[in-house]
PDB file of C-alpha atoms in Angstrom:
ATOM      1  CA  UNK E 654     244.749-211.832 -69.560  1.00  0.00           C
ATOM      2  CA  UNK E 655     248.623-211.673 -70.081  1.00  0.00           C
ATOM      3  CA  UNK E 656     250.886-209.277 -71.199  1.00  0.00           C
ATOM      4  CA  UNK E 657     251.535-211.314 -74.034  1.00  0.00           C
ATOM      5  CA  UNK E 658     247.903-211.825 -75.346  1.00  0.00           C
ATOM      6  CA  UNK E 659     246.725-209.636 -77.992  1.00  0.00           C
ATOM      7  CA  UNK E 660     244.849-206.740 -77.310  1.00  0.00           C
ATOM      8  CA  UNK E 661     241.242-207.647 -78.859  1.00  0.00           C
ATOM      9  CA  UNK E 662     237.899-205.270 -79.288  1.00  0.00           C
ATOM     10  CA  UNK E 663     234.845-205.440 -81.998  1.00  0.00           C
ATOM     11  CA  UNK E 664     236.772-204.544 -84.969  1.00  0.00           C
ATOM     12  CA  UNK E 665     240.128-204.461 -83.813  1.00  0.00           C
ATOM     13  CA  UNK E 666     243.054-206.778 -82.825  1.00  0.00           C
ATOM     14  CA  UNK E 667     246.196-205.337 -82.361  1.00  0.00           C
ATOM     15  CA  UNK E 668     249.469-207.924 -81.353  1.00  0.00           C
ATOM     16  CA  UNK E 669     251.062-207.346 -78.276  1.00  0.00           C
ATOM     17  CA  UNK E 670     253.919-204.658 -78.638  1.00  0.00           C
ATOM     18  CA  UNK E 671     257.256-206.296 -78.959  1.00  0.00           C
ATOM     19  CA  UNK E 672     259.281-205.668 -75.674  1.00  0.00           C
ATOM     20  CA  UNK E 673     261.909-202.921 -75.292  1.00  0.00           C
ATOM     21  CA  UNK E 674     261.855-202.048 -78.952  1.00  0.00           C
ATOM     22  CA  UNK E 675     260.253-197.902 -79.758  1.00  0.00           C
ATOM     23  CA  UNK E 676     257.905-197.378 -82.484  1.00  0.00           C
ATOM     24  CA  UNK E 677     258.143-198.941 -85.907  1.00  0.00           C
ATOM     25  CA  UNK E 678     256.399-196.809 -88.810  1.00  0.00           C
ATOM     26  CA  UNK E 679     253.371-198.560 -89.005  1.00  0.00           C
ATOM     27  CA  UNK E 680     251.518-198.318 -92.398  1.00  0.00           C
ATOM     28  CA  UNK E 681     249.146-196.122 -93.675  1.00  0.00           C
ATOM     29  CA  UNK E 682     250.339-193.407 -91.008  1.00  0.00           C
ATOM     30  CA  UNK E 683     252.369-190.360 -91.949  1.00  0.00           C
ATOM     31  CA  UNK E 684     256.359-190.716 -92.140  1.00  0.00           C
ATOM     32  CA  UNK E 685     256.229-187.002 -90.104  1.00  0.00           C
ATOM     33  CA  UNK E 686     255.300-187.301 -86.406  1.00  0.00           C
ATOM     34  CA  UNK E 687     252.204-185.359 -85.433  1.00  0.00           C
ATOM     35  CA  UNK E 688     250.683-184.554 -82.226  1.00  0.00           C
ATOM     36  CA  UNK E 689     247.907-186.609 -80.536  1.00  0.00           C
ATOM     37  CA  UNK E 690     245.208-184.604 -79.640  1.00  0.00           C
ATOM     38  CA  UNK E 691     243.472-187.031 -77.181  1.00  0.00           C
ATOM     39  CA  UNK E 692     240.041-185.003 -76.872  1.00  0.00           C
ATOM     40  CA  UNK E 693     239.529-185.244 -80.457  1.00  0.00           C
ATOM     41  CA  UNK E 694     240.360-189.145 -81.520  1.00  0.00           C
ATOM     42  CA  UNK E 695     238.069-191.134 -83.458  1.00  0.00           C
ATOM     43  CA  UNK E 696     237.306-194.579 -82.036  1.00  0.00           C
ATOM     44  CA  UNK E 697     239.502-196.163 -84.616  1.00  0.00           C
ATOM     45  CA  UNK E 698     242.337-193.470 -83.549  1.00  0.00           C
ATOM     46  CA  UNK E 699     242.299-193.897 -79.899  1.00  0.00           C
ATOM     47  CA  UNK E 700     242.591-197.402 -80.579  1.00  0.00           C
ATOM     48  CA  UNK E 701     245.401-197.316 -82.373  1.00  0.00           C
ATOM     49  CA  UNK E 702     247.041-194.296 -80.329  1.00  0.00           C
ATOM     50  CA  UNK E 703     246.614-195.780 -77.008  1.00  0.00           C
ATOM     51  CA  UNK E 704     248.995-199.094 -77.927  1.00  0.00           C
ATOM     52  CA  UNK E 705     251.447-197.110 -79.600  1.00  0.00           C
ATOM     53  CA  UNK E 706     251.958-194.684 -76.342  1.00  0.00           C
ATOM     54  CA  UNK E 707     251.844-197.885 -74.704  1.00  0.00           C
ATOM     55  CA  UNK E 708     254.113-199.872 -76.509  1.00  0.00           C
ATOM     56  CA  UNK E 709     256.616-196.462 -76.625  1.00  0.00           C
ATOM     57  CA  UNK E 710     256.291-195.772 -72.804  1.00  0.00           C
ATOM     58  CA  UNK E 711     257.082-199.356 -71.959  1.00  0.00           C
ATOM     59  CA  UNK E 712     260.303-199.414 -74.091  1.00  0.00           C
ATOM     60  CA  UNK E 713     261.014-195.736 -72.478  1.00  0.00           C
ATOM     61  CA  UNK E 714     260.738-196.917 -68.629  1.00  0.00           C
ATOM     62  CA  UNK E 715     263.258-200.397 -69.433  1.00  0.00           C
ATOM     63  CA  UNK E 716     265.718-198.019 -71.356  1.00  0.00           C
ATOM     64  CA  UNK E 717     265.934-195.725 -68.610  1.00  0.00           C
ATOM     65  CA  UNK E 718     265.508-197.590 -65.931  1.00  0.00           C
ATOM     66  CA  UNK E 719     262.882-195.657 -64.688  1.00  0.00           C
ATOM     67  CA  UNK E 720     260.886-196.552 -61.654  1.00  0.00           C
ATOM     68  CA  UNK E 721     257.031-196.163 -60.246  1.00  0.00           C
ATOM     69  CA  UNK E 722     257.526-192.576 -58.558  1.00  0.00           C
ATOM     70  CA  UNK E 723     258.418-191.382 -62.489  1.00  0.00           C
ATOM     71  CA  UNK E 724     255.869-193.967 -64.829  1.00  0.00           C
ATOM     72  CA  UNK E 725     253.373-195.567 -62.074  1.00  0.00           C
ATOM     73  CA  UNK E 726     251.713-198.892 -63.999  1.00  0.00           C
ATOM     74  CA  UNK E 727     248.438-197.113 -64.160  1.00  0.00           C
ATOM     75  CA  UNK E 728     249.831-194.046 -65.773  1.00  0.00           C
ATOM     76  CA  UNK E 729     246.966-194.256 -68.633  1.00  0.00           C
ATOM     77  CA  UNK E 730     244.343-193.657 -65.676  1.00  0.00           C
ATOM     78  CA  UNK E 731     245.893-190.375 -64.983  1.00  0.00           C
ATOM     79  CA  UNK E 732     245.384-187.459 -67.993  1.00  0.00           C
ATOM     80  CA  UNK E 733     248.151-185.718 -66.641  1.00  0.00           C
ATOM     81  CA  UNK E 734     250.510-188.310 -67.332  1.00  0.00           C
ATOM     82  CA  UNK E 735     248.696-189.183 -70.696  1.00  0.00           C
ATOM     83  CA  UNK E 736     249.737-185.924 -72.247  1.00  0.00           C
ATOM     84  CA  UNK E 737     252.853-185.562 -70.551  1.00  0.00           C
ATOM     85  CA  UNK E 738     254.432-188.933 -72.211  1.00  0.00           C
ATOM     86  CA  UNK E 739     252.117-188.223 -75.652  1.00  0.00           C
ATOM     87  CA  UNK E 740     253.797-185.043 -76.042  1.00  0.00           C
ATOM     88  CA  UNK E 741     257.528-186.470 -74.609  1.00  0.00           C
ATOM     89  CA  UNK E 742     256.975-189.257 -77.159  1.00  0.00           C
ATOM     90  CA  UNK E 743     255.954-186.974 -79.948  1.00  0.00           C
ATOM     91  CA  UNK E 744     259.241-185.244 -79.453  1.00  0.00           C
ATOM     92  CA  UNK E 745     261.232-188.378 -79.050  1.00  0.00           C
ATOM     93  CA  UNK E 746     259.532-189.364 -82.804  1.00  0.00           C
ATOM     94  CA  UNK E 747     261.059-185.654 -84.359  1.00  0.00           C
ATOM     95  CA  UNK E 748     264.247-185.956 -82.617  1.00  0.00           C
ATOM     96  CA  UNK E 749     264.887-189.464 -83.786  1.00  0.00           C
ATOM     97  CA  UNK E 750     262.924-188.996 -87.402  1.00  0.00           C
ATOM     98  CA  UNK E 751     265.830-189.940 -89.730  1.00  0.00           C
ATOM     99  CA  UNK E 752     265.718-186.231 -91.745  1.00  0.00           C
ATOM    100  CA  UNK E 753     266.616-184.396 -87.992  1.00  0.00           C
ATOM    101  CA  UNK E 754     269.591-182.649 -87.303  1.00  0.00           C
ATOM    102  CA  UNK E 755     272.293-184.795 -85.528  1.00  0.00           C
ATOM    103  CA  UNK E 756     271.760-182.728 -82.264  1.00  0.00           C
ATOM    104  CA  UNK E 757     268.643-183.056 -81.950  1.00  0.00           C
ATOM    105  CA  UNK E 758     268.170-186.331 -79.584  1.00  0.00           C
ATOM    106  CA  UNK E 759     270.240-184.026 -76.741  1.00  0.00           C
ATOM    107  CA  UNK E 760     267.957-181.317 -77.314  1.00  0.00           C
ATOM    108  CA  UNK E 761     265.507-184.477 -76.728  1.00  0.00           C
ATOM    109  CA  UNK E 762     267.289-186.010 -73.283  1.00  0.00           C
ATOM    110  CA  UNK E 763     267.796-182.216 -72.184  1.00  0.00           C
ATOM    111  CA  UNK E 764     263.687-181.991 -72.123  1.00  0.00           C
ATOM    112  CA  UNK E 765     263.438-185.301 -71.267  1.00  0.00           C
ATOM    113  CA  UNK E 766     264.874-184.670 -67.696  1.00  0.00           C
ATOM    114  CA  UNK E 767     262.468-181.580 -67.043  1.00  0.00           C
ATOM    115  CA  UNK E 768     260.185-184.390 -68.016  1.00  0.00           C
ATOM    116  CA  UNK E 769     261.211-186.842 -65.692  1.00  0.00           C
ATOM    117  CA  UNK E 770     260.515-183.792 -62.890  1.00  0.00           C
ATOM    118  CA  UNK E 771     256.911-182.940 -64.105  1.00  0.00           C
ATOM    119  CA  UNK E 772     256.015-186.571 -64.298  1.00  0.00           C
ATOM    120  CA  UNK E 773     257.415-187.234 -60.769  1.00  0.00           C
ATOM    121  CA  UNK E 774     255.634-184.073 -58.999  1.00  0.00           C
ATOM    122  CA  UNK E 775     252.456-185.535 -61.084  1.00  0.00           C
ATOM    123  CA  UNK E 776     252.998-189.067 -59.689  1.00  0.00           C
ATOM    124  CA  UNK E 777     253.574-188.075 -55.968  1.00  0.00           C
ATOM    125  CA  UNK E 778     250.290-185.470 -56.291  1.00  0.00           C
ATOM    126  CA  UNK E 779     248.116-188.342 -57.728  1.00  0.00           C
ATOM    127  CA  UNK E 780     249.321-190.698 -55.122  1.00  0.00           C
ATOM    128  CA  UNK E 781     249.709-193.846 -58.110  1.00  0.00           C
ATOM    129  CA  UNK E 782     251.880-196.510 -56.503  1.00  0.00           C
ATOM    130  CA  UNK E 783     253.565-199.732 -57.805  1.00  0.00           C
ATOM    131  CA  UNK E 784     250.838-201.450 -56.300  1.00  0.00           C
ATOM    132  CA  UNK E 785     248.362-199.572 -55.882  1.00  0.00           C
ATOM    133  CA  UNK E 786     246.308-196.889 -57.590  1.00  0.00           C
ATOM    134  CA  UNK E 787     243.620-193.912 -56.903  1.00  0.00           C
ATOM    135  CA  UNK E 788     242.227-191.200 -59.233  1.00  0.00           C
ATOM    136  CA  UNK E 789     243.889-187.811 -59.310  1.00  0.00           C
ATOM    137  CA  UNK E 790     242.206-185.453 -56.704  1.00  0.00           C
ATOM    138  CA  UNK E 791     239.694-183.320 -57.732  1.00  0.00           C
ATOM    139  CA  UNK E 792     239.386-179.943 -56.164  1.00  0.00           C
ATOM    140  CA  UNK E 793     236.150-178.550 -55.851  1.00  0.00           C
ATOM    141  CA  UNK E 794     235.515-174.827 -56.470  1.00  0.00           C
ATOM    142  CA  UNK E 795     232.894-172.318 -55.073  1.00  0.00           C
ATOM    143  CA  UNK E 796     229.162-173.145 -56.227  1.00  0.00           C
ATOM    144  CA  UNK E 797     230.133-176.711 -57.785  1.00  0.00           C
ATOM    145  CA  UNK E 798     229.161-180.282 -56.435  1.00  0.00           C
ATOM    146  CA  UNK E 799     232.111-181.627 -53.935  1.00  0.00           C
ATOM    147  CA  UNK E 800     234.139-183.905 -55.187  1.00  0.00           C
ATOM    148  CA  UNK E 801     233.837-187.337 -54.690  1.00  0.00           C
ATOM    149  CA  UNK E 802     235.624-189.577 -51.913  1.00  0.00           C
ATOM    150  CA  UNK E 803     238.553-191.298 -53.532  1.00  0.00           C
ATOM    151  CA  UNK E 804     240.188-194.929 -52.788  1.00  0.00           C
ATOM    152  CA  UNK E 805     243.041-196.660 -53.386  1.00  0.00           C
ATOM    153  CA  UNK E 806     242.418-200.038 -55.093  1.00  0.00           C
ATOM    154  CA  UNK E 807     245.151-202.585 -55.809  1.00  0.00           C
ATOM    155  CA  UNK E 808     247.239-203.015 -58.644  1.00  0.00           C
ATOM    156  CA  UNK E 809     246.813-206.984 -59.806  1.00  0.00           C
ATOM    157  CA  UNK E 810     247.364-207.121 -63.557  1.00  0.00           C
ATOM    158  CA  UNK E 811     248.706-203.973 -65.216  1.00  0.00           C
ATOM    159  CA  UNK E 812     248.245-205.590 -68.741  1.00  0.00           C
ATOM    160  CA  UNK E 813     244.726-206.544 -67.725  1.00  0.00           C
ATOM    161  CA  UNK E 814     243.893-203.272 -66.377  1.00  0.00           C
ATOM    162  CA  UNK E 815     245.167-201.768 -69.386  1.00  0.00           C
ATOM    163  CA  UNK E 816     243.274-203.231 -71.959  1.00  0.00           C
ATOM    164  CA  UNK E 817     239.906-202.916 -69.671  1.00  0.00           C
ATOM    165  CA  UNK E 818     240.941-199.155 -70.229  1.00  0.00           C
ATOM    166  CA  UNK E 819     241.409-198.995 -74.110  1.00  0.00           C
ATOM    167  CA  UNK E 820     238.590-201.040 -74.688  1.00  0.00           C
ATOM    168  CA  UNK E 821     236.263-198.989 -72.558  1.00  0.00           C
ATOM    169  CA  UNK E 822     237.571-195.934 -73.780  1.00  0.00           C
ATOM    170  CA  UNK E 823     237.069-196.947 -77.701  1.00  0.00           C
ATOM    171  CA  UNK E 824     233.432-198.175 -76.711  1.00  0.00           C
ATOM    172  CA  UNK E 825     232.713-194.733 -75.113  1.00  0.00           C
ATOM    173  CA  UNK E 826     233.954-192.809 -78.378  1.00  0.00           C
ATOM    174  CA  UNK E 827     232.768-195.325 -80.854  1.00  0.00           C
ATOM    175  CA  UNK E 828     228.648-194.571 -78.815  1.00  0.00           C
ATOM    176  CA  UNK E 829     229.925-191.250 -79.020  1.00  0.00           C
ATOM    177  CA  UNK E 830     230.597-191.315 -83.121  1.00  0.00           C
ATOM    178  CA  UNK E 831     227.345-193.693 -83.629  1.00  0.00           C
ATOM    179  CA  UNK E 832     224.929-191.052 -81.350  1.00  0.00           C
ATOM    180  CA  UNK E 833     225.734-188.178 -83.920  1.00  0.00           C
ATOM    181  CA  UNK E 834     225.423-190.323 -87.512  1.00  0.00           C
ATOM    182  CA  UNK E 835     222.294-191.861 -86.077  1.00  0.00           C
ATOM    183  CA  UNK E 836     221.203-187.878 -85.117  1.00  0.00           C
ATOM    184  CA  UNK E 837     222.098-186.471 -88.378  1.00  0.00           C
ATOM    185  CA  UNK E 838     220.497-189.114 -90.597  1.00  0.00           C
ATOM    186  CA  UNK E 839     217.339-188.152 -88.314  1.00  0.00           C
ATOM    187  CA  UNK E 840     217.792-184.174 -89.248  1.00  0.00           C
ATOM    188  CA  UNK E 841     215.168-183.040 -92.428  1.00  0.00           C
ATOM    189  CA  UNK E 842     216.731-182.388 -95.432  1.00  0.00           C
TER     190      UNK E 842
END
């Protein structure tokens, strides 16, 4: 799979993002930016969430020129990072929405930098590389189950790996939504 190839899922096909370009109002969604709660997406939401921050982060890293110890290819493994760039690129939306006050994209690159140093201490503490990847450490706390071993795996195909992710994830909520209709139609009137 190539980065060019549409992203493609039952009931979904989204076009591959155009490069270096930020977010275009898509339709149907609201002209105000809102924030992504990513514990509480439908299927259809994550779906649709997940190649905007995509599209948005990709634009961000060419534009600043920023490297794998900042936005590590796997960054959409890593939950840390996840919310880190939803929220930076919520507050990129407000301080670029067209009815913002002219000072508001400093305010934006002002945050942007103590960004830059969260999502660098983040990188170097889940040990994501350019080309090569592990899940964040776990620590394990009195009474609970240790944590389990974690290894490195190679990086071969960031697009690839990516859409194995979205379309994993939006199968896991979509069981998720289809476990509690098929356990309230099953509850007595």
């Amino acid at each position: 799979m190539t980065a060019d190839e549409p992203l493609q899922f039952p009931g979904f096909q989204f076009d591959p993002p155009p490069q270096d370009e930020p977010d275009a109002e898509a339709e149907g969604l609201p002209p105000v930016p809102r924030p992504v709660n990513w514990n509480l997406l439908t299927s259809d939401q994550a779906a649709f969430e997940w190649v905007e921050l995509d599209r948005w982060v990709n634009w961000l890293r060419r534009t600043y020129g920023l490297g794998p110890s900042i936005i590590p290819p796997l960054w959409h493994r890593h939950p840390e990072l996840v919310w880190e760039l939803s929220a930076l690129h919520l507050h990129w939306l407000g301080a670029y929405h067209e009815q913002q006050n002219g000072s508001a994209p400093l305010g934006w690159h002002q945050d942007f930098a103590e960004a830059r140093e969260r999502l660098h201490d983040w990188v170097a503490a889940c040990g994501s590389r350019l080309d090569r990847d592990r899940a964040t450490r776990q620590t394990s706390w009195p009474g609970e189950e240790p944590a389990p071993a974690i290894a490195e795996a190679p990086i071969h195909d960031r697009a690839a790996d990516f859409r194995t992710f979205v379309v994993e994830d939006v199968a896991r909520r979509r069981a998720i939504e289809d476990a509690f209709i098929a356990a309230d139609r099953d509850q007595p009137e």
